[in-house]
């Protein structure tokens, strides 16, 4: 598979297994939903019938009233009663995705980015100084003015690059081990360094 090199006429050779797959919408949907579910936290806390504030007095006598029998007002069928199956902060929303499926899904996303011409390759990217203004000027010189995700190799990410890029709106610089399906789909442009392409091929091929 040949990938476009940013601002150049040459092509960069890449593995078809990672960047040349057929698009599988169902698989991509599954890994994105699982990723979001695994990041979800239990933030709801409802009360059981043992935890609600109530009286233990029987509301009315058992027989002779014509109404349904009732033991106490904490019953889930009563207003202000406890919940039968309450949500709790330790609720687990995680979904399991097999490694083989996840790798195939990520490769499918990369292939879709290539097909839509939203992915390109650069030799490398560096920040000489930890200055946001200088890094923004560098991005504009490269023609990266929209929502851009820049993926670099593990050895390319240094303190200057982190400090220069972390405060720029709609620009994300990450090493290959931190890429995720949601970010790949969110950003308009995904830029990979050549070192990142090699690491991604090793991870997903």
GROMACS .gro file of C-alpha atoms in nm:
model
  205
    1UNK     CA    1   0.000   0.000   0.000
    2UNK     CA    2   0.132   0.345  -0.091
    3UNK     CA    3   0.072   0.631   0.153
    4UNK     CA    4   0.083   0.999   0.064
    5UNK     CA    5   0.383   1.191   0.199
    6UNK     CA    6   0.287   1.540   0.317
    7UNK     CA    7   0.376   1.816   0.068
    8UNK     CA    8   0.572   1.577  -0.151
    9UNK     CA    9   0.502   1.383  -0.469
   10UNK     CA   10   0.667   1.061  -0.347
   11UNK     CA   11   0.485   0.771  -0.183
   12UNK     CA   12   0.567   0.571   0.128
   13UNK     CA   13   0.530   0.194   0.112
   14UNK     CA   14   0.321   0.039   0.389
   15UNK     CA   15   0.168  -0.299   0.469
   16UNK     CA   16  -0.160  -0.380   0.294
   17UNK     CA   17  -0.274  -0.577   0.601
   18UNK     CA   18  -0.285  -0.253   0.802
   19UNK     CA   19  -0.350   0.025   0.549
   20UNK     CA   20  -0.523  -0.159   0.264
   21UNK     CA   21  -0.812  -0.347   0.425
   22UNK     CA   22  -1.173  -0.346   0.315
   23UNK     CA   23  -1.390  -0.126   0.536
   24UNK     CA   24  -1.595  -0.316   0.797
   25UNK     CA   25  -1.845  -0.075   0.951
   26UNK     CA   26  -1.988  -0.325   1.201
   27UNK     CA   27  -1.644  -0.408   1.340
   28UNK     CA   28  -1.546  -0.041   1.370
   29UNK     CA   29  -1.874   0.034   1.549
   30UNK     CA   30  -1.814  -0.250   1.793
   31UNK     CA   31  -1.463  -0.145   1.895
   32UNK     CA   32  -1.563   0.223   1.926
   33UNK     CA   33  -1.860   0.138   2.150
   34UNK     CA   34  -1.641  -0.093   2.359
   35UNK     CA   35  -1.373   0.175   2.393
   36UNK     CA   36  -1.629   0.430   2.516
   37UNK     CA   37  -1.791   0.177   2.750
   38UNK     CA   38  -1.456   0.080   2.902
   39UNK     CA   39  -1.386   0.446   2.977
   40UNK     CA   40  -1.723   0.494   3.148
   41UNK     CA   41  -1.736   0.540   3.524
   42UNK     CA   42  -2.018   0.455   3.762
   43UNK     CA   43  -2.150   0.796   3.870
   44UNK     CA   44  -2.504   0.698   3.972
   45UNK     CA   45  -2.609   0.591   4.322
   46UNK     CA   46  -2.967   0.487   4.394
   47UNK     CA   47  -3.104   0.355   4.722
   48UNK     CA   48  -3.225   0.003   4.794
   49UNK     CA   49  -3.533  -0.053   5.008
   50UNK     CA   50  -3.300  -0.108   5.303
   51UNK     CA   51  -3.131   0.231   5.253
   52UNK     CA   52  -3.426   0.467   5.203
   53UNK     CA   53  -3.553   0.669   5.501
   54UNK     CA   54  -3.888   0.522   5.600
   55UNK     CA   55  -4.097   0.391   5.886
   56UNK     CA   56  -4.122   0.021   5.956
   57UNK     CA   57  -4.485   0.062   6.059
   58UNK     CA   58  -4.734  -0.132   5.850
   59UNK     CA   59  -4.930   0.128   5.644
   60UNK     CA   60  -5.265  -0.039   5.709
   61UNK     CA   61  -5.398  -0.363   5.849
   62UNK     CA   62  -5.358  -0.680   5.649
   63UNK     CA   63  -5.724  -0.760   5.586
   64UNK     CA   64  -6.056  -0.591   5.552
   65UNK     CA   65  -5.963  -0.264   5.381
   66UNK     CA   66  -6.022  -0.377   5.023
   67UNK     CA   67  -5.674  -0.260   4.929
   68UNK     CA   68  -5.371  -0.469   4.843
   69UNK     CA   69  -5.173  -0.585   5.142
   70UNK     CA   70  -4.860  -0.382   5.220
   71UNK     CA   71  -4.582  -0.433   5.469
   72UNK     CA   72  -4.386  -0.106   5.467
   73UNK     CA   73  -4.345   0.211   5.262
   74UNK     CA   74  -3.993   0.123   5.144
   75UNK     CA   75  -4.139  -0.120   4.890
   76UNK     CA   76  -4.017  -0.054   4.532
   77UNK     CA   77  -4.379  -0.022   4.414
   78UNK     CA   78  -4.437   0.275   4.646
   79UNK     CA   79  -4.352   0.635   4.565
   80UNK     CA   80  -4.024   0.727   4.741
   81UNK     CA   81  -3.961   0.358   4.799
   82UNK     CA   82  -3.629   0.186   4.736
   83UNK     CA   83  -3.516   0.061   4.397
   84UNK     CA   84  -3.532  -0.312   4.329
   85UNK     CA   85  -3.215  -0.310   4.116
   86UNK     CA   86  -3.038   0.018   4.196
   87UNK     CA   87  -2.746   0.169   4.008
   88UNK     CA   88  -2.428   0.185   4.218
   89UNK     CA   89  -2.088   0.357   4.172
   90UNK     CA   90  -1.917   0.019   4.137
   91UNK     CA   91  -2.130  -0.063   3.831
   92UNK     CA   92  -1.922  -0.223   3.557
   93UNK     CA   93  -1.988  -0.106   3.199
   94UNK     CA   94  -1.684  -0.269   3.038
   95UNK     CA   95  -1.713  -0.475   2.722
   96UNK     CA   96  -1.465  -0.739   2.612
   97UNK     CA   97  -1.314  -0.721   2.266
   98UNK     CA   98  -1.074  -0.990   2.150
   99UNK     CA   99  -0.723  -0.873   2.058
  100UNK     CA  100  -0.759  -1.008   1.706
  101UNK     CA  101  -1.084  -0.814   1.656
  102UNK     CA  102  -0.936  -0.494   1.801
  103UNK     CA  103  -0.631  -0.511   1.575
  104UNK     CA  104  -0.848  -0.580   1.272
  105UNK     CA  105  -1.077  -0.291   1.364
  106UNK     CA  106  -0.789  -0.047   1.405
  107UNK     CA  107  -0.641  -0.159   1.073
  108UNK     CA  108  -0.982  -0.106   0.914
  109UNK     CA  109  -0.993   0.251   1.047
  110UNK     CA  110  -0.644   0.325   0.913
  111UNK     CA  111  -0.745   0.182   0.576
  112UNK     CA  112  -1.056   0.402   0.571
  113UNK     CA  113  -0.845   0.710   0.652
  114UNK     CA  114  -0.616   0.627   0.359
  115UNK     CA  115  -0.913   0.577   0.125
  116UNK     CA  116  -1.065   0.911   0.232
  117UNK     CA  117  -0.727   1.087   0.192
  118UNK     CA  118  -0.730   1.190   0.557
  119UNK     CA  119  -0.400   1.018   0.638
  120UNK     CA  120  -0.051   1.121   0.532
  121UNK     CA  121   0.309   1.055   0.631
  122UNK     CA  122   0.596   1.285   0.728
  123UNK     CA  123   0.962   1.209   0.786
  124UNK     CA  124   0.957   1.326   1.146
  125UNK     CA  125   0.842   1.619   1.358
  126UNK     CA  126   1.036   1.804   1.625
  127UNK     CA  127   1.003   2.109   1.846
  128UNK     CA  128   1.334   2.288   1.894
  129UNK     CA  129   1.188   2.488   2.184
  130UNK     CA  130   0.896   2.421   2.419
  131UNK     CA  131   0.706   2.714   2.264
  132UNK     CA  132   0.348   2.680   2.145
  133UNK     CA  133   0.366   2.980   1.910
  134UNK     CA  134   0.666   2.837   1.726
  135UNK     CA  135   0.501   2.496   1.695
  136UNK     CA  136   0.177   2.649   1.560
  137UNK     CA  137   0.383   2.831   1.296
  138UNK     CA  138   0.550   2.501   1.206
  139UNK     CA  139   0.211   2.332   1.161
  140UNK     CA  140   0.084   2.616   0.940
  141UNK     CA  141   0.396   2.584   0.725
  142UNK     CA  142   0.309   2.216   0.679
  143UNK     CA  143  -0.050   2.307   0.587
  144UNK     CA  144  -0.204   2.149   0.899
  145UNK     CA  145  -0.470   2.401   0.997
  146UNK     CA  146  -0.770   2.174   1.071
  147UNK     CA  147  -0.830   1.922   1.348
  148UNK     CA  148  -0.508   1.722   1.332
  149UNK     CA  149  -0.378   1.415   1.514
  150UNK     CA  150  -0.003   1.361   1.489
  151UNK     CA  151   0.126   1.014   1.575
  152UNK     CA  152   0.496   0.986   1.648
  153UNK     CA  153   0.729   0.700   1.730
  154UNK     CA  154   0.818   0.620   2.089
  155UNK     CA  155   1.167   0.766   2.049
  156UNK     CA  156   1.043   1.086   1.882
  157UNK     CA  157   0.825   1.215   2.166
  158UNK     CA  158   1.032   1.441   2.392
  159UNK     CA  159   0.954   1.709   2.652
  160UNK     CA  160   0.980   1.997   2.403
  161UNK     CA  161   0.724   1.837   2.170
  162UNK     CA  162   0.485   1.763   2.457
  163UNK     CA  163   0.506   2.115   2.603
  164UNK     CA  164   0.482   2.288   2.264
  165UNK     CA  165   0.174   2.097   2.147
  166UNK     CA  166  -0.036   2.028   2.456
  167UNK     CA  167  -0.213   2.366   2.464
  168UNK     CA  168  -0.317   2.386   2.097
  169UNK     CA  169  -0.688   2.344   2.034
  170UNK     CA  170  -0.780   2.054   1.803
  171UNK     CA  171  -0.420   1.932   1.777
  172UNK     CA  172  -0.316   1.608   1.945
  173UNK     CA  173   0.037   1.467   1.946
  174UNK     CA  174   0.058   1.110   2.077
  175UNK     CA  175   0.296   0.814   2.057
  176UNK     CA  176   0.175   0.501   1.880
  177UNK     CA  177   0.091   0.314   2.201
  178UNK     CA  178  -0.174   0.576   2.292
  179UNK     CA  179  -0.373   0.579   1.969
  180UNK     CA  180  -0.739   0.484   2.003
  181UNK     CA  181  -1.028   0.433   1.759
  182UNK     CA  182  -1.229   0.731   1.880
  183UNK     CA  183  -0.952   0.985   1.818
  184UNK     CA  184  -0.870   0.839   1.477
  185UNK     CA  185  -1.231   0.894   1.369
  186UNK     CA  186  -1.266   1.236   1.533
  187UNK     CA  187  -0.976   1.422   1.374
  188UNK     CA  188  -1.001   1.551   1.018
  189UNK     CA  189  -0.634   1.477   0.946
  190UNK     CA  190  -0.410   1.203   1.082
  191UNK     CA  191  -0.036   1.248   1.029
  192UNK     CA  192   0.206   0.962   1.093
  193UNK     CA  193   0.582   0.984   1.109
  194UNK     CA  194   0.770   0.710   0.928
  195UNK     CA  195   0.879   0.567   1.262
  196UNK     CA  196   0.515   0.558   1.373
  197UNK     CA  197   0.412   0.373   1.055
  198UNK     CA  198   0.669   0.103   1.128
  199UNK     CA  199   0.551   0.069   1.489
  200UNK     CA  200   0.184   0.056   1.386
  201UNK     CA  201   0.258  -0.216   1.132
  202UNK     CA  202   0.433  -0.415   1.403
  203UNK     CA  203   0.139  -0.366   1.643
  204UNK     CA  204  -0.143  -0.449   1.402
  205UNK     CA  205  -0.003  -0.669   1.125
   0.00000   0.00000   0.00000
